[in-house]
mmCIF file of C-alpha atoms and ligand atoms in Angstrom:
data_model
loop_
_atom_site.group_PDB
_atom_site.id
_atom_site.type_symbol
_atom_site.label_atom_id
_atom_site.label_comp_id
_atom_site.label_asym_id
_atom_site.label_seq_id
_atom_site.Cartn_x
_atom_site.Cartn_y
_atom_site.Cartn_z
ATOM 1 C CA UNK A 1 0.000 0.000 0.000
ATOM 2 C CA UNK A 2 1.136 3.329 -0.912
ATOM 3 C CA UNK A 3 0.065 6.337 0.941
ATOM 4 C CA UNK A 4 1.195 9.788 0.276
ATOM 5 C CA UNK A 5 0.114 13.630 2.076
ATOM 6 C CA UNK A 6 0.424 16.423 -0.518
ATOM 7 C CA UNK A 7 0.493 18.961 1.391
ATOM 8 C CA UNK A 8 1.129 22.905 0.795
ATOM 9 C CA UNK A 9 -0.746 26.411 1.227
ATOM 10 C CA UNK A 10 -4.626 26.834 -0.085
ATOM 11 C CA UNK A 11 -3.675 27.619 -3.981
ATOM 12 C CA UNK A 12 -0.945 25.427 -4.038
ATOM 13 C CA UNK A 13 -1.951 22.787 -6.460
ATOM 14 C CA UNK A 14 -2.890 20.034 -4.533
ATOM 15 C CA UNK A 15 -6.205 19.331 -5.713
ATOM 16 C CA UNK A 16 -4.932 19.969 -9.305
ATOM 17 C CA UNK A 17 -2.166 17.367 -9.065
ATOM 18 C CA UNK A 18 -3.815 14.806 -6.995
ATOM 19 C CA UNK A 19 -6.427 14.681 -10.177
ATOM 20 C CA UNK A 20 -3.628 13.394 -12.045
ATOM 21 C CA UNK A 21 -1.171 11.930 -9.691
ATOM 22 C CA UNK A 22 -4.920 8.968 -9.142
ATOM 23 C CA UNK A 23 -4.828 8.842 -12.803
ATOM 24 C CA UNK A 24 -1.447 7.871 -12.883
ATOM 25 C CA UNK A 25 -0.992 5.563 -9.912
ATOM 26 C CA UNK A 26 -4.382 4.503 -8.933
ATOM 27 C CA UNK A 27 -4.432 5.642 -5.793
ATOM 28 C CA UNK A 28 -7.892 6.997 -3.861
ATOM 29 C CA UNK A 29 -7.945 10.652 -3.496
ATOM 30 C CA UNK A 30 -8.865 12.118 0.020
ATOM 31 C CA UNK A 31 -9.851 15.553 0.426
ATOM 32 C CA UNK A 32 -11.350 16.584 2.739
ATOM 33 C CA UNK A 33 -12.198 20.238 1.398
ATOM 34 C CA UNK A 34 -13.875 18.014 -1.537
ATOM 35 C CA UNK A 35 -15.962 15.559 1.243
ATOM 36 C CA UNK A 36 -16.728 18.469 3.241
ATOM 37 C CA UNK A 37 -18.415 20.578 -0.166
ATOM 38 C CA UNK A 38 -20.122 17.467 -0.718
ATOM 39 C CA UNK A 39 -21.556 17.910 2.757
ATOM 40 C CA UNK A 40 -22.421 21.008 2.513
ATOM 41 C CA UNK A 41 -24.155 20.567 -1.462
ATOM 42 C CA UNK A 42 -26.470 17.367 0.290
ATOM 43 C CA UNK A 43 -27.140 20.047 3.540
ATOM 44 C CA UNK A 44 -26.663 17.631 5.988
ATOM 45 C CA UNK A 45 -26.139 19.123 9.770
ATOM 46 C CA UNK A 46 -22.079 18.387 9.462
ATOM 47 C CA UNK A 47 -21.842 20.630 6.010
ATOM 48 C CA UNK A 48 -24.464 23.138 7.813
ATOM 49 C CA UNK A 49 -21.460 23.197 10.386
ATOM 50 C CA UNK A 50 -18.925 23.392 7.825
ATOM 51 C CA UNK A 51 -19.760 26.375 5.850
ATOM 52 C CA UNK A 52 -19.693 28.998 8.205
ATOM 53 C CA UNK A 53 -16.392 27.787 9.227
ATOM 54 C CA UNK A 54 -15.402 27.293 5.450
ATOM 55 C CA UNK A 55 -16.745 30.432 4.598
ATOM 56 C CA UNK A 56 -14.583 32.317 6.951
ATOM 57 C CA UNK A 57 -11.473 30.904 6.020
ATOM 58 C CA UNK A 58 -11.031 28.936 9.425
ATOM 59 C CA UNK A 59 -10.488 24.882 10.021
ATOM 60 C CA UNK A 60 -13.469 22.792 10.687
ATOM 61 C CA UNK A 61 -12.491 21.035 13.781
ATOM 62 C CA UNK A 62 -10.064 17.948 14.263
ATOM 63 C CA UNK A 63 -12.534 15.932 15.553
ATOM 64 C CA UNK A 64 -15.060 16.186 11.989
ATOM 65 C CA UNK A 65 -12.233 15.692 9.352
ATOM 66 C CA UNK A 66 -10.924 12.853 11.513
ATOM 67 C CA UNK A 67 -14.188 11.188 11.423
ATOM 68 C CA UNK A 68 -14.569 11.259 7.457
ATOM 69 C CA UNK A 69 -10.878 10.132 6.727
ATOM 70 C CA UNK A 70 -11.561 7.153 9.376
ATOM 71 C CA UNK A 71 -14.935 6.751 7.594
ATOM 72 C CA UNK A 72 -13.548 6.614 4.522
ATOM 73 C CA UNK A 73 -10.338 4.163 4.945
ATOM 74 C CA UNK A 74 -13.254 1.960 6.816
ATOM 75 C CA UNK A 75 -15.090 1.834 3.613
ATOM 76 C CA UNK A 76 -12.306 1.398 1.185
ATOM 77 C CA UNK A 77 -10.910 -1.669 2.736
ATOM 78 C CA UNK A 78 -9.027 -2.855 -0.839
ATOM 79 C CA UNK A 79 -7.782 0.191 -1.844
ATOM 80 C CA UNK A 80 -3.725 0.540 -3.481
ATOM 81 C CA UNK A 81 -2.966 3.303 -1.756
ATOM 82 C CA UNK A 82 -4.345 7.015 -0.602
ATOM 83 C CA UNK A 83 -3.263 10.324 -1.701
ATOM 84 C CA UNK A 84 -4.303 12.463 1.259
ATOM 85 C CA UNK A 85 -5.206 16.022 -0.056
ATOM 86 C CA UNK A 86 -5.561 18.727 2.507
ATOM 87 C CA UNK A 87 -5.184 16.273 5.183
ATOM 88 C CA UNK A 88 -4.247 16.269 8.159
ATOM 89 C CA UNK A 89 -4.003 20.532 8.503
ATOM 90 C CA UNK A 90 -3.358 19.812 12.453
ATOM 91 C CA UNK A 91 -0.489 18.121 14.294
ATOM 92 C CA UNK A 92 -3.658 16.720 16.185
ATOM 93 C CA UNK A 93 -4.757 15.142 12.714
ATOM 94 C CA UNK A 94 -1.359 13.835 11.954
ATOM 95 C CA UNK A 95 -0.908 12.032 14.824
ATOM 96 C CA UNK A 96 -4.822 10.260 13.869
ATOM 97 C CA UNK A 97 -3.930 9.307 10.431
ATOM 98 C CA UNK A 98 -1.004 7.715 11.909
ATOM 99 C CA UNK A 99 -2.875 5.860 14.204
ATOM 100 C CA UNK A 100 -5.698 5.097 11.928
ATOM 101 C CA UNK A 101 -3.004 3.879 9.079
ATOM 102 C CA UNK A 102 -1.067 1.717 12.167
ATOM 103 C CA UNK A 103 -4.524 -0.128 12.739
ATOM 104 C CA UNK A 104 -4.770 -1.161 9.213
ATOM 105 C CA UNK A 105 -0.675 -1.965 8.970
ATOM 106 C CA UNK A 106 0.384 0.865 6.929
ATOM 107 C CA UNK A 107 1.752 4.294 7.173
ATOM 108 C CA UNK A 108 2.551 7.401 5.003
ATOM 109 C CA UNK A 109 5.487 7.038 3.035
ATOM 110 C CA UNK A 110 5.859 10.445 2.245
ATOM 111 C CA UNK A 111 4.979 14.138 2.757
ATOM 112 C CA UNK A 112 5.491 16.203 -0.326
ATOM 113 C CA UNK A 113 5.190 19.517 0.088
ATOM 114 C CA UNK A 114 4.092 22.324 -2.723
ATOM 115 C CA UNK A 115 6.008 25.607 -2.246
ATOM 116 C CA UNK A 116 4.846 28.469 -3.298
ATOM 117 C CA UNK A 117 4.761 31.903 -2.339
ATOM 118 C CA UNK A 118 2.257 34.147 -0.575
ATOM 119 C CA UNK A 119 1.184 37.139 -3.564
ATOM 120 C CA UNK A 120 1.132 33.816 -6.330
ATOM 121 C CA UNK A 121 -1.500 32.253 -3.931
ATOM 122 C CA UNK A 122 -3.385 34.952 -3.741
ATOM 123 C CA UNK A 123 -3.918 36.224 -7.671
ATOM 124 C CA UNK A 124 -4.690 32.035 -7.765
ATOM 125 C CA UNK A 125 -7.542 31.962 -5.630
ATOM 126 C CA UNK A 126 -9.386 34.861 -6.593
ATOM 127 C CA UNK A 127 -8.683 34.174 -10.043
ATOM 128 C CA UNK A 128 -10.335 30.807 -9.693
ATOM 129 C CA UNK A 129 -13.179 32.609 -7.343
ATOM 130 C CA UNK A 130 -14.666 34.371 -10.192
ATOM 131 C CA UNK A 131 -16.242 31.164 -12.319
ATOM 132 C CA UNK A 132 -15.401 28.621 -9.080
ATOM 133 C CA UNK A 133 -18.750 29.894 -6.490
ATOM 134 C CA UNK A 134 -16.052 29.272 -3.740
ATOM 135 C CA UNK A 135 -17.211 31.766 -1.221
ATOM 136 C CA UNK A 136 -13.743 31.183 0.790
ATOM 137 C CA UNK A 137 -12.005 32.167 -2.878
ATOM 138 C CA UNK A 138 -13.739 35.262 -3.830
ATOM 139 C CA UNK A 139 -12.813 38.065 -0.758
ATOM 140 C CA UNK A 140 -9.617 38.858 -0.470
ATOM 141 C CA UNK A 141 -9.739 38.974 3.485
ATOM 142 C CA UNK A 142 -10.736 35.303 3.446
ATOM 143 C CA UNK A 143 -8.002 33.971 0.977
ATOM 144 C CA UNK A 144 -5.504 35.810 3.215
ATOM 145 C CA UNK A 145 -6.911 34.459 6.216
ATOM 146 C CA UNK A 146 -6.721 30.961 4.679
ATOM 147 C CA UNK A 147 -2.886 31.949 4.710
ATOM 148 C CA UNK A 148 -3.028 33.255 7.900
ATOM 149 C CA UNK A 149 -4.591 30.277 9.328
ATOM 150 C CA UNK A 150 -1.948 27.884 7.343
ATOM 151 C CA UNK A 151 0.533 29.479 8.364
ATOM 152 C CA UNK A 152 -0.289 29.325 12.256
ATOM 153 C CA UNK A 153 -1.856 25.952 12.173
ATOM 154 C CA UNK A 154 -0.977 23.753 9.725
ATOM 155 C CA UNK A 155 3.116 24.803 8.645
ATOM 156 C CA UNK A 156 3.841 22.672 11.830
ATOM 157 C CA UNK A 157 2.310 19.495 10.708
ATOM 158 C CA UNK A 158 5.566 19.765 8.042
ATOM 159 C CA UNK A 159 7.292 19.233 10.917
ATOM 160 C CA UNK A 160 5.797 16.264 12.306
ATOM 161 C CA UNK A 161 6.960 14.945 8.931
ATOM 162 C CA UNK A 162 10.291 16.246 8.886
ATOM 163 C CA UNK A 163 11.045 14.560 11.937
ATOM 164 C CA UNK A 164 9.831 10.954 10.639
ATOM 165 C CA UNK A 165 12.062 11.422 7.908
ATOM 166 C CA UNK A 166 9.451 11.907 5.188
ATOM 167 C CA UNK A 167 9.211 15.239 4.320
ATOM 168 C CA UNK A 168 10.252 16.617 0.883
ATOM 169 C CA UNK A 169 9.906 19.898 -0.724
ATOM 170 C CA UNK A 170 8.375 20.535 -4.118
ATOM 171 C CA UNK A 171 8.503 23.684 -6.092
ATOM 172 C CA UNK A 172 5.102 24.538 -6.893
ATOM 173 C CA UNK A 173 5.867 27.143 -9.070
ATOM 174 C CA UNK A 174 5.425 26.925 -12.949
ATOM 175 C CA UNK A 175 3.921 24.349 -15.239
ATOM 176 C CA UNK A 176 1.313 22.394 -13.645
ATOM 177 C CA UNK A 177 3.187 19.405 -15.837
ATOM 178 C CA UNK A 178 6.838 19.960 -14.827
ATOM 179 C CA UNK A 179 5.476 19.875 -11.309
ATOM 180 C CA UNK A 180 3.547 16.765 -12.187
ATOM 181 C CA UNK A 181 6.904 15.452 -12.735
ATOM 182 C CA UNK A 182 8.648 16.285 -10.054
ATOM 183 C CA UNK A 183 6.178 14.690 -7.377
ATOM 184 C CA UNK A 184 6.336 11.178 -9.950
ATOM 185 C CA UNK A 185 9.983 11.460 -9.543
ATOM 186 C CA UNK A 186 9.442 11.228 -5.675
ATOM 187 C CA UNK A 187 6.202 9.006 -5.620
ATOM 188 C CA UNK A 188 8.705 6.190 -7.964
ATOM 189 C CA UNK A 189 11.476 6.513 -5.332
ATOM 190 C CA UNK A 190 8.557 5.763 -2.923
ATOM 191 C CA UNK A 191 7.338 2.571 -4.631
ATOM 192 C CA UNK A 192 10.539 0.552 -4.808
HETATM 193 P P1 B4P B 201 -9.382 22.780 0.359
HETATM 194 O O1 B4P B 201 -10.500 22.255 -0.427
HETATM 195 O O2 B4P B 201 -8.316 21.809 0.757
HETATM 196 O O3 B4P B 201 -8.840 23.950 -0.552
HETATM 197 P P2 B4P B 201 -7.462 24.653 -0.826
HETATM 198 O O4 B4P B 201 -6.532 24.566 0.338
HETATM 199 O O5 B4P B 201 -7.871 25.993 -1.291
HETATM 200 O O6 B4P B 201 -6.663 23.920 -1.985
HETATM 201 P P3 B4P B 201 -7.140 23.377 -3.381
HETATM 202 O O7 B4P B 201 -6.651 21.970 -3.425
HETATM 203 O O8 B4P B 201 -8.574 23.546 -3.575
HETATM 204 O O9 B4P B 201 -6.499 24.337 -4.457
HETATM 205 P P4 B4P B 201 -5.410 24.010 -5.563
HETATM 206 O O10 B4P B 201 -4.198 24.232 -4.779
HETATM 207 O O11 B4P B 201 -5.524 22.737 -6.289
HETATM 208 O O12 B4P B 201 -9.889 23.475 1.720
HETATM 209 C C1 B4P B 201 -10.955 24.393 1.760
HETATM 210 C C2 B4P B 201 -11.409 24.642 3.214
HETATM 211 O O13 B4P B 201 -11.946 23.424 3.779
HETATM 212 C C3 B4P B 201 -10.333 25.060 4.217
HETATM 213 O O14 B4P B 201 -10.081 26.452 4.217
HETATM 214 C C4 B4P B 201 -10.988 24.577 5.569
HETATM 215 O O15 B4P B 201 -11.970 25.491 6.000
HETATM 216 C C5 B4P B 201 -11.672 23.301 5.189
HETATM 217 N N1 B4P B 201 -10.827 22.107 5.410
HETATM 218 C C6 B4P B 201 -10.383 21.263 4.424
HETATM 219 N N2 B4P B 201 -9.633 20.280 4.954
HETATM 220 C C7 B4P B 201 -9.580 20.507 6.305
HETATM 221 C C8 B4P B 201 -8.922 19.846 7.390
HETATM 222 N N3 B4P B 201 -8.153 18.768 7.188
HETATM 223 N N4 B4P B 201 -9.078 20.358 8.641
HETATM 224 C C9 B4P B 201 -9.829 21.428 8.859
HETATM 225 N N5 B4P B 201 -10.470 22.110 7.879
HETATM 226 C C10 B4P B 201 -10.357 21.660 6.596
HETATM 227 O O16 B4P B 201 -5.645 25.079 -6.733
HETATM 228 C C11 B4P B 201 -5.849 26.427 -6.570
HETATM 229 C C12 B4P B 201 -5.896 27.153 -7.940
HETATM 230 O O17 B4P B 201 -4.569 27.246 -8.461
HETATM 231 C C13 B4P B 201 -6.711 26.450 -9.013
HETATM 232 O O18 B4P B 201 -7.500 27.409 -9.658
HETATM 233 C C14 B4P B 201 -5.680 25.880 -9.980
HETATM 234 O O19 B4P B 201 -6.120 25.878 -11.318
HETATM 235 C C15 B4P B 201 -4.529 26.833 -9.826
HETATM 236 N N6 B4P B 201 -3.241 26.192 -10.065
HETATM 237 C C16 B4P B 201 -2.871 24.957 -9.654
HETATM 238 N N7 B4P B 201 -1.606 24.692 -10.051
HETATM 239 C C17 B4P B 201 -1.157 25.817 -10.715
HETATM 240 C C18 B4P B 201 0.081 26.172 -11.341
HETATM 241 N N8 B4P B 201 1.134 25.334 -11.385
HETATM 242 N N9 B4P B 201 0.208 27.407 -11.900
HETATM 243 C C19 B4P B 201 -0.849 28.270 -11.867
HETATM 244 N N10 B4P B 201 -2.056 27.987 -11.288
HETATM 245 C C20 B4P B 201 -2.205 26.772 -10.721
#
């Protein structure tokens, strides 16, 4: 089994690459920003929840994004391998994924990390707020909150990584191809 966390700032890339990184590899893509939209879209109470926080540019809490990965790798008992995208934002989540991956015998194999810098995120996510109906792309205030908020909260989880030995950095900058490259190059090193 092959799991991988692509990881990196909102506008980064990682639901863009993880579309072609499952093509590639066959791996089950997690997201939770994707599972919690879909929450929100059927208006069940968790996506009720959800959007306010979503809206506002802040994390929905541990405990909800836990529950829907563990949910998930419950119901996708046969699976390759999982790319997890946007997942875990938290040290607190990293150290459940872990334990929900031990459970089943596995573990990540790697954390690779999208660089790229603050102003580039920014023109990206408003850009792709005008035809996208993401509330949390279209205000400035909220992108740069999402920043804010990644910053603070999530940067550290690269540490968690770093310190199992896993981490590796990825320029994120550039042609959405050449990047797709770069991440094979590590996800190949990975499988052998
Ligand atoms: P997400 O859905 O994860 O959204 P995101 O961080 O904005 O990244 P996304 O994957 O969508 O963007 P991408 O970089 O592909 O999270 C949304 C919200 O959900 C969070 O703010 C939070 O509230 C909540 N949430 C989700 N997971 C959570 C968790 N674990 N815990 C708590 N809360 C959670 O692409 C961005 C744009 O860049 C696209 O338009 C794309 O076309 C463009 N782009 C991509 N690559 C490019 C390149 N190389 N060059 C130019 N443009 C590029």
């Amino acid at each position: 089994m092959l799991n991988i966390v692509l990881f990196g700032p909102p506008g980064s890339g990682k639901g863009t690459q993880s579309a072609k990184l499952v093509e590639k590899y066959g791996l089950l893509q997690l997201s939770t920003g994707d599972l919690l939209r879909a929450e929100i879209a059927e208006g069940t109470a968790l996506g009720l929840k959800a959007k306010s926080l979503m809206d506002a540019g802040q994390l929905v809490p541990d405990e909800v994004v836990i529950g829907m990965i563990s949910s998930k790798l419950e119901n996708n008992p046969t699976a390759k391998g999982f790319i997890f995208d946007g997942f875990p934002r938290t040290v607190a989540q990293a150290e459940a994924l872990d334990s929900l991956l031990a459970e089943r015998n596995t573990k990540i194999a790697k954390m690779l990390a999208l660089e790229v810098a603050n102003a580039e995120l920014i023109v990206r996510l408003l850009l792709r707020g005008k035809d996208s109906g993401r509330a949390d792309d279209q205000n400035e205030e909220v992108v740069k909150d999402r920043i804010e908020v990644y910053n603070s909260k999530t940067l550290p989880v690269a540490n968690y990584y770093k310190g199992q030995g896993k981490f590796v950095s990825i320029n994120g900058v550039g042609e959405v191809d050449k990047i797709f490259k770069a991440l094979c190059a590590q996800i190949d090193v990975a499988q052998i």
